[in-house]
Coordinates of C-alpha atoms and ligand atoms in Angstrom, one line a residue:
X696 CA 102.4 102.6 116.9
X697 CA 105.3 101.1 115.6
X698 CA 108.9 102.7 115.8
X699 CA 108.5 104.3 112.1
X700 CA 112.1 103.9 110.8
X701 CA 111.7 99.9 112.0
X702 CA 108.6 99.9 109.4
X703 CA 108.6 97.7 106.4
X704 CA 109.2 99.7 103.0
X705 CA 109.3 98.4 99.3
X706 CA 111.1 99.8 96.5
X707 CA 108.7 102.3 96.2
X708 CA 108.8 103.3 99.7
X709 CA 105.2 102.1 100.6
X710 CA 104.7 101.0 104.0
X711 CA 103.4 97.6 103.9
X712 CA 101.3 97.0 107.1
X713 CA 98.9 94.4 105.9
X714 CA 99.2 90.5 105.6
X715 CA 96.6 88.6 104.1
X716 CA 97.5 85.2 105.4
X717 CA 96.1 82.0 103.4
X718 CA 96.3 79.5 106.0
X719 CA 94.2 76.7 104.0
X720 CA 93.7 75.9 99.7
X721 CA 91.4 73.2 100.9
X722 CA 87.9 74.4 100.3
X723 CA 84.4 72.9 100.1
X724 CA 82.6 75.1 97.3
X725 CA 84.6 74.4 93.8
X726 CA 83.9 78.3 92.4
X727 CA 84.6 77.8 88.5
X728 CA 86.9 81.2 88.7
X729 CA 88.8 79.9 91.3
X730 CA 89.7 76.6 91.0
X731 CA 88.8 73.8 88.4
X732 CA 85.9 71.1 89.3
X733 CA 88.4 68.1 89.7
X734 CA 91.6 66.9 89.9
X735 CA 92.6 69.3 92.7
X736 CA 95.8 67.9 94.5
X737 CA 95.4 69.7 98.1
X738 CA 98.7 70.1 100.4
X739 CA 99.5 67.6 102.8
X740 CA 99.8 68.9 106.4
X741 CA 103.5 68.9 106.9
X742 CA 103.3 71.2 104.0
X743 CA 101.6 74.0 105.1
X744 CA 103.0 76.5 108.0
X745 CA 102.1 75.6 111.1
X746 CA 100.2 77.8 113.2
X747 CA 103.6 78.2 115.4
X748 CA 105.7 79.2 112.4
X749 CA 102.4 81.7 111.5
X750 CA 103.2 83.1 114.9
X751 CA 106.4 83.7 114.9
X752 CA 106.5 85.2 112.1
X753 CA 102.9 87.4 112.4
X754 CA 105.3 88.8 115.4
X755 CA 107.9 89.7 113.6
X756 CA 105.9 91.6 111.0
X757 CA 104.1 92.8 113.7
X758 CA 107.3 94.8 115.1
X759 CA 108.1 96.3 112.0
X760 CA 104.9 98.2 111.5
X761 CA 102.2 95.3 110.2
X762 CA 99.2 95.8 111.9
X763 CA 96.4 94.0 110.4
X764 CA 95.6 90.5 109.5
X765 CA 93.2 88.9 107.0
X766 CA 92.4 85.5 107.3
X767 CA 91.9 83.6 104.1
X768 CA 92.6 80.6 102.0
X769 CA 90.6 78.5 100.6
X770 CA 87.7 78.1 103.5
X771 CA 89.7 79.2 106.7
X772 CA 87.0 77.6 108.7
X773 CA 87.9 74.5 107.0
X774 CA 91.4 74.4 109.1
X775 CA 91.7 72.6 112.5
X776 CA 91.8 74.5 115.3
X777 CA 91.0 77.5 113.5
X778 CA 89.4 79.1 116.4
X779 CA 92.2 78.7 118.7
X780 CA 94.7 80.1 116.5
X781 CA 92.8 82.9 116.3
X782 CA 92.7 83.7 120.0
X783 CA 96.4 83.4 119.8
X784 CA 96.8 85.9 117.3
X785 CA 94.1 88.3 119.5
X786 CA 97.4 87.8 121.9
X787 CA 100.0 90.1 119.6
X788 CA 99.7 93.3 120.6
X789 CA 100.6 95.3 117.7
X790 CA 97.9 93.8 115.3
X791 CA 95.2 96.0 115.8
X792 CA 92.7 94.9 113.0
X793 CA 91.8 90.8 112.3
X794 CA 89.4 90.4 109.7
X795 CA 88.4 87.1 107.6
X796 CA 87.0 86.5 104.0
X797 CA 84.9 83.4 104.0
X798 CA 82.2 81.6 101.7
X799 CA 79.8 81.5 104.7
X800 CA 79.6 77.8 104.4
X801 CA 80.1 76.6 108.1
X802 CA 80.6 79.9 109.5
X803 CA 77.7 80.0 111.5
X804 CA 78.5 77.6 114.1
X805 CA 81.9 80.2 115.2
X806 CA 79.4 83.2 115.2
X807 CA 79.5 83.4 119.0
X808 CA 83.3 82.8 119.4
X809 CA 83.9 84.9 116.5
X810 CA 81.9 87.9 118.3
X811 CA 83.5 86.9 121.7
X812 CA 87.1 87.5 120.0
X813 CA 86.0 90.9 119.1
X814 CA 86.9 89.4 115.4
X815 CA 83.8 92.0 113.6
X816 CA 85.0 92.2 110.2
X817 CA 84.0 89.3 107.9
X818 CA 83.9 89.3 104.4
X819 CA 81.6 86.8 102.7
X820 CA 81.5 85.5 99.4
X821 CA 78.4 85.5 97.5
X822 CA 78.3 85.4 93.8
X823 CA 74.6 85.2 93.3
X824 CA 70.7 85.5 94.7
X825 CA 69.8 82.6 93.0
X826 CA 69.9 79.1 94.0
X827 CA 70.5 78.4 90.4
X828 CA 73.0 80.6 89.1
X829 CA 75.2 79.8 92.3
X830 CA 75.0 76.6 92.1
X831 CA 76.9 76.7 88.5
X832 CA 79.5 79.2 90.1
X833 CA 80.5 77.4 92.6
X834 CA 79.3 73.7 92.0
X835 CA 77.6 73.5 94.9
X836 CA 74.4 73.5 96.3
X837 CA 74.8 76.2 99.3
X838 CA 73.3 79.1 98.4
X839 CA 70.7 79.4 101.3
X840 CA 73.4 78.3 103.7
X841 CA 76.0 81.1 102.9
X842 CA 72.4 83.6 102.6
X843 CA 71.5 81.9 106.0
X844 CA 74.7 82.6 107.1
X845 CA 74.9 86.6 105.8
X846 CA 71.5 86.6 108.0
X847 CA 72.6 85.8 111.0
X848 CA 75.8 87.7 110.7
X849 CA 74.2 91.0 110.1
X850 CA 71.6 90.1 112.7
X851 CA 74.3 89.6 115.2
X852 CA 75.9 93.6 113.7
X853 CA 78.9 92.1 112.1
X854 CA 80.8 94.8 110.2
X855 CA 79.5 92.9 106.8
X856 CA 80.7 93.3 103.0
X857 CA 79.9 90.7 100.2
X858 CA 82.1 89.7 97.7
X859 CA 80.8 89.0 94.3
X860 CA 83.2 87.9 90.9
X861 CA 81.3 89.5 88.2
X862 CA 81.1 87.0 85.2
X863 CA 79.7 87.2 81.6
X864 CA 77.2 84.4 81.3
X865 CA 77.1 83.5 84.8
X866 CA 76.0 86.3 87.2
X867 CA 75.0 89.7 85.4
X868 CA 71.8 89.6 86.3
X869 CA 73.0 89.4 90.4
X870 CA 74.7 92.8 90.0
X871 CA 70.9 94.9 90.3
X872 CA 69.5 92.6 93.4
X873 CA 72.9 92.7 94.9
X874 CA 72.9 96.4 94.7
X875 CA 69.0 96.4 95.7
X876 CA 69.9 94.9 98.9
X877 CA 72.0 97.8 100.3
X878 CA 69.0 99.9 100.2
X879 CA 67.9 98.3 103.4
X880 CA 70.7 96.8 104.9
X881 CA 74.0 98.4 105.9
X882 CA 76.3 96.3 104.3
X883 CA 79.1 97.1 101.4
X884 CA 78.6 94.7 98.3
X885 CA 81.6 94.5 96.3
X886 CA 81.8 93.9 92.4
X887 CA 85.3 92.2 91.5
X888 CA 86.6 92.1 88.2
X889 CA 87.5 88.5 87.5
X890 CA 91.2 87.7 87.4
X891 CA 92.9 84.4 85.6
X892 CA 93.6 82.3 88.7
X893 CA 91.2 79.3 88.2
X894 CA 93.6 76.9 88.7
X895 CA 94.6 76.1 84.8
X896 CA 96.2 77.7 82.1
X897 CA 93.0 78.2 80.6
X898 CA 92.2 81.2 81.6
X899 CA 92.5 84.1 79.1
X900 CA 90.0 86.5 80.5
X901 CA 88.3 88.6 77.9
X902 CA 87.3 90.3 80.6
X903 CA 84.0 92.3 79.1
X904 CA 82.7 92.9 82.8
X905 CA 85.4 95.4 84.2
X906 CA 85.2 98.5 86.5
X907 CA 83.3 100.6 84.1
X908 CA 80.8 98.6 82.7
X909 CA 79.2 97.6 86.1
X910 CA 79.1 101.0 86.6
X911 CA 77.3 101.9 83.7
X912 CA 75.1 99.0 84.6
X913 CA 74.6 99.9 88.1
X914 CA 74.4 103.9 86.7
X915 CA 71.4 102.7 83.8
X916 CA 69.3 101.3 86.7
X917 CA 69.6 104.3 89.6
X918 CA 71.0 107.0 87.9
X919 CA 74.2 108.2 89.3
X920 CA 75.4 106.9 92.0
X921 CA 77.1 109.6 94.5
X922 CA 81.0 108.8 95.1
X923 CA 82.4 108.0 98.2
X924 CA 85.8 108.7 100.1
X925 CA 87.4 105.5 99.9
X926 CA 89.4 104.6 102.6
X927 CA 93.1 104.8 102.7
X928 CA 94.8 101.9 100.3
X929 CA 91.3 100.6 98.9
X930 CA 91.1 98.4 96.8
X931 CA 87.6 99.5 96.0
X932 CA 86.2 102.3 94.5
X933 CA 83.1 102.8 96.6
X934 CA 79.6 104.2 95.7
X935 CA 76.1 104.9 97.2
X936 CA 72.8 104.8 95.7
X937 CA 70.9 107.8 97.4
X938 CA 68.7 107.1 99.8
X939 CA 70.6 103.6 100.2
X940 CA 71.5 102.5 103.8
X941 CA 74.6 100.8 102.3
X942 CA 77.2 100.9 99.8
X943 CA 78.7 99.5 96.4
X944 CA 82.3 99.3 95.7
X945 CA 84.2 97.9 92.2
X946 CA 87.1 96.2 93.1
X947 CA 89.6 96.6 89.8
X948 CA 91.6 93.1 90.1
X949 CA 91.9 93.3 86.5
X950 CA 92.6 96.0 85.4
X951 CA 95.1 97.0 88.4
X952 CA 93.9 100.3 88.8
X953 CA 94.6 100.5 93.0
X954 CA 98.2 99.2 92.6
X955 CA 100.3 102.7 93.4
X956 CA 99.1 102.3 96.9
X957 CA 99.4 98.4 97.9
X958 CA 100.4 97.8 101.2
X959 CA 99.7 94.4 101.0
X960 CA 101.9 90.9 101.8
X961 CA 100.4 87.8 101.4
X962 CA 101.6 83.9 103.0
X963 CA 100.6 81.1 100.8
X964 CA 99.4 78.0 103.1
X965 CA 102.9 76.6 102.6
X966 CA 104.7 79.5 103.4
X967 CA 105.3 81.2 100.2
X968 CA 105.8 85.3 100.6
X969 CA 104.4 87.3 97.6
X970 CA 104.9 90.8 97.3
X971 CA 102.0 91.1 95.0
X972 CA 98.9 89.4 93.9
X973 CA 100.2 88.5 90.5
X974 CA 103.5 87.4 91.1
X975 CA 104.4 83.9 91.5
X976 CA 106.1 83.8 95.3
X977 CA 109.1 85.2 95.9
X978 CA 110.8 82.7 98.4
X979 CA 109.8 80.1 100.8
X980 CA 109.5 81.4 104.3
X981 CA 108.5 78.0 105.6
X982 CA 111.8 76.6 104.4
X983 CA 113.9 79.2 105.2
X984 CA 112.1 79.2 109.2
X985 CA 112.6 75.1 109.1
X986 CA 116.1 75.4 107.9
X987 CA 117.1 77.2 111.3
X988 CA 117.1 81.1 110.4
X989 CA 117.0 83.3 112.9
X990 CA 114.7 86.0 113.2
X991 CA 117.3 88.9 112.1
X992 CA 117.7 86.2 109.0
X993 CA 114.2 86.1 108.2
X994 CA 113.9 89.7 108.6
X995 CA 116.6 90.6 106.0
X996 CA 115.3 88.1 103.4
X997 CA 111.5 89.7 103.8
X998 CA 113.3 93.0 103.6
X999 CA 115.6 92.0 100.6
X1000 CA 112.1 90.6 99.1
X1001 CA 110.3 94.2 99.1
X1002 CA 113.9 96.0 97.9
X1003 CA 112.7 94.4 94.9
X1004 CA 109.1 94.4 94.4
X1005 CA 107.5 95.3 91.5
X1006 CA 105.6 98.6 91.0
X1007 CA 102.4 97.4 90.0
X1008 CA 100.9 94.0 88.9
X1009 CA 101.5 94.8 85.4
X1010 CA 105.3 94.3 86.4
X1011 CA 104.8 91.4 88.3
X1012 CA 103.2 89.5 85.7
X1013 CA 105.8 90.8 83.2
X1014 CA 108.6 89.1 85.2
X1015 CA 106.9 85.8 85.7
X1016 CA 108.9 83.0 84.5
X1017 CA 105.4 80.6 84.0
X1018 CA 102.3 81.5 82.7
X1019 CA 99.7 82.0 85.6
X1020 CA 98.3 78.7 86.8
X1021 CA 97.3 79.0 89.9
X1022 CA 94.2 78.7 91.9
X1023 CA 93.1 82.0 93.7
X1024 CA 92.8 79.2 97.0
X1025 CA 96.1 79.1 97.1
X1026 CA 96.7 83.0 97.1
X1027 CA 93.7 84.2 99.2
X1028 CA 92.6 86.5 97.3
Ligands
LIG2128 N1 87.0 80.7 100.4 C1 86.9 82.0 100.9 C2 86.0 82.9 100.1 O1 85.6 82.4 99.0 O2 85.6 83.9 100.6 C3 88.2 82.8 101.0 C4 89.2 82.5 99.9 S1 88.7 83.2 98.3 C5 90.1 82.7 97.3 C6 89.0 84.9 98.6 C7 88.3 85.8 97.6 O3 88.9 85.7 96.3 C8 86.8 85.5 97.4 O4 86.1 86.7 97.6 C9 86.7 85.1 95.9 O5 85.5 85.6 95.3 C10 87.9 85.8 95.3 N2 88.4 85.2 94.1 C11 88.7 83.9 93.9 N3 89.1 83.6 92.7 C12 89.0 84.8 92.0 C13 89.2 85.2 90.7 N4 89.7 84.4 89.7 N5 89.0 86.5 90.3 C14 88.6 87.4 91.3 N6 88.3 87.1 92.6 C15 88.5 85.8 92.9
LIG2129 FE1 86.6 78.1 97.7 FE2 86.7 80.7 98.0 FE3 87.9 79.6 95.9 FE4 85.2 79.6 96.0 S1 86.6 81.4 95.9 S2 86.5 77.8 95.5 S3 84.9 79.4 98.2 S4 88.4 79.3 98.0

């Protein structure tokens, strides 16, 4: 355990132990929530943080009380040397938990170094059961790839939860088979309201499908689901269907429901801290490392950072000076 008065603490006083680290926006699917079907400018190399400066900096965090890691980007698998970095980062001591969110694309072929790694907890992203339907999500045809994929992971016991954006028009009818499939398999599908990073200021979400009218939906076809404990700083509110080897959870990105307890930072590909989800980056860590800072220097500006972090998103999006225009690929999610 970290020394507890060395440990991270934002305005609030929340602990922040947890770095969700986008360390590509290249991706290979084109998901219409997250990122438009063309035009895409993707960052040159010398842009993004090296796997050194992610390092040296996952160390740091690391000695003031961060202790888990999620891999994101874009497709992570998608970055060079992926695999290796990841052995590197096995090498920190204090991070305890590494996990990665992935589309299951060309995950298959790391299963085995994955597994050798001890790196268990993998969540995919998979908006739909039907060739079809997730072809016009994400613009590509992959579906029994990424399905092929979930196979083999959860053949191999991979701690496994799915991801699925729930959109009007595009995937409603997902949200029963997705549920249907936890009845044999002991995985955790998560429902997540759609949030307005698509890559384009066009992106005022009505948003029709939030928290409580999957439930309802989920509720109409099985009755009442029974609650369950969610773990400490959720983001999901979690469910079971009776009888059900897995489990449901609603993940309110919308409606910003789980934000009193975020212990979340998350790096941008090019370095970029953000204190929350919907802010839009607080300073450039990538500059300030390549402009000579020492590691006391870097410290104080992460700490100066979370003196002033917002309460909730509702505040961070308040004190934007743009609109949001981002794409989710270059958050992480
Ligand atoms: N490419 C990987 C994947 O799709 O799993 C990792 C990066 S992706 C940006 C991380 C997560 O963000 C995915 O589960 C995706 O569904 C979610 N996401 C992307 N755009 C979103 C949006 N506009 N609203 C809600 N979730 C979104
Ligand atoms: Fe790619 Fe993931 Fe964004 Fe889909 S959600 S376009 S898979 S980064």
């Amino acid at each position: 355990m970290s020394d507890t008065t060395n440990i991270l603490r934002d305005k609030q006083g929340r602990a922040m132990n947890y770095l969700r680290l986008a360390i590509t926006d290249k991706c290979n699917l084109r998901c219409s929530y997250c990122m438009p079907e063309e035009g895409i400018t993707f960052a040159p190399r010398k842009d993004l943080m090296s796997y050194e400066e992610i390092l040296r900096l996952i160390v740091l965090l690391s000695e003031h009380g961060v202790n888990k890691i999620r891999i994101t980007g874009g497709e992570p698998f998608l970055r060079k040397d992926l695999i290796h970095f990841l052995k590197e980062l096995k090498g920190i001591r204090k991070i305890e938990k590494i996990a990665i969110t992935t589309n299951g694309t060309i995950t298959a072929r790391h299963l085995d170094e994955l597994w050798e790694l001890d790196i268990r907890d993998i969540n995919l992203s998979i908006d739909s059961v039907d060739r079809q339907r997730f072809m016009k999500i994400t613009r590509r045809d992959q579906c029994d790839q990424v399905w092929d994929c979930y196979t083999q992971m959860r053949d191999r016991g991979f701690r496994l939860k799915i991801n699925a954006v729930v959109m009007k028009n595009l995937n409603v009818d997902d949200i029963i088979p997705l549920v249907a499939l936890t009845k044999q398999e002991d995985v955790s599908v998560r429902f997540i309201e759609e949030m307005p990073f698509n890559g384009s200021d066009e992106n005022k979400i009505g948003l029709e499908w939030n928290y409580l009218k999957i439930l309802e939906h989920i509720t109409e076809e099985y009755g009442t689901p029974k609650k369950l404990k969610d773990p400490k700083n959720s983001t999901s509110l979690n469910y079971q269907i009776p009888g059900h080897k897995g489990s449901f959870g609603i993940i309110p990105a919308y409606t910003r429901s789980f934000c009193g307890s975020c212990n979340r930072l998350r790096l941008t590909p090019q370095g970029v801290l953000k204190t929350c989800l919907y802010d839009e980056g607080v300073f450039s860590i990538r500059d300030l490392m390549r402009s000579g800072a020492t590691d006391d220097e870097l410290m104080a500006a992460i700490q100066d950072a979370l003196a002033h972090r917002a309460k909730d998103g509702w505040e961070a999006e308040r004190s934007r000076v743009q609109n949001i225009v981002e794409s989710m690929a270059n958050i992480g999610g």
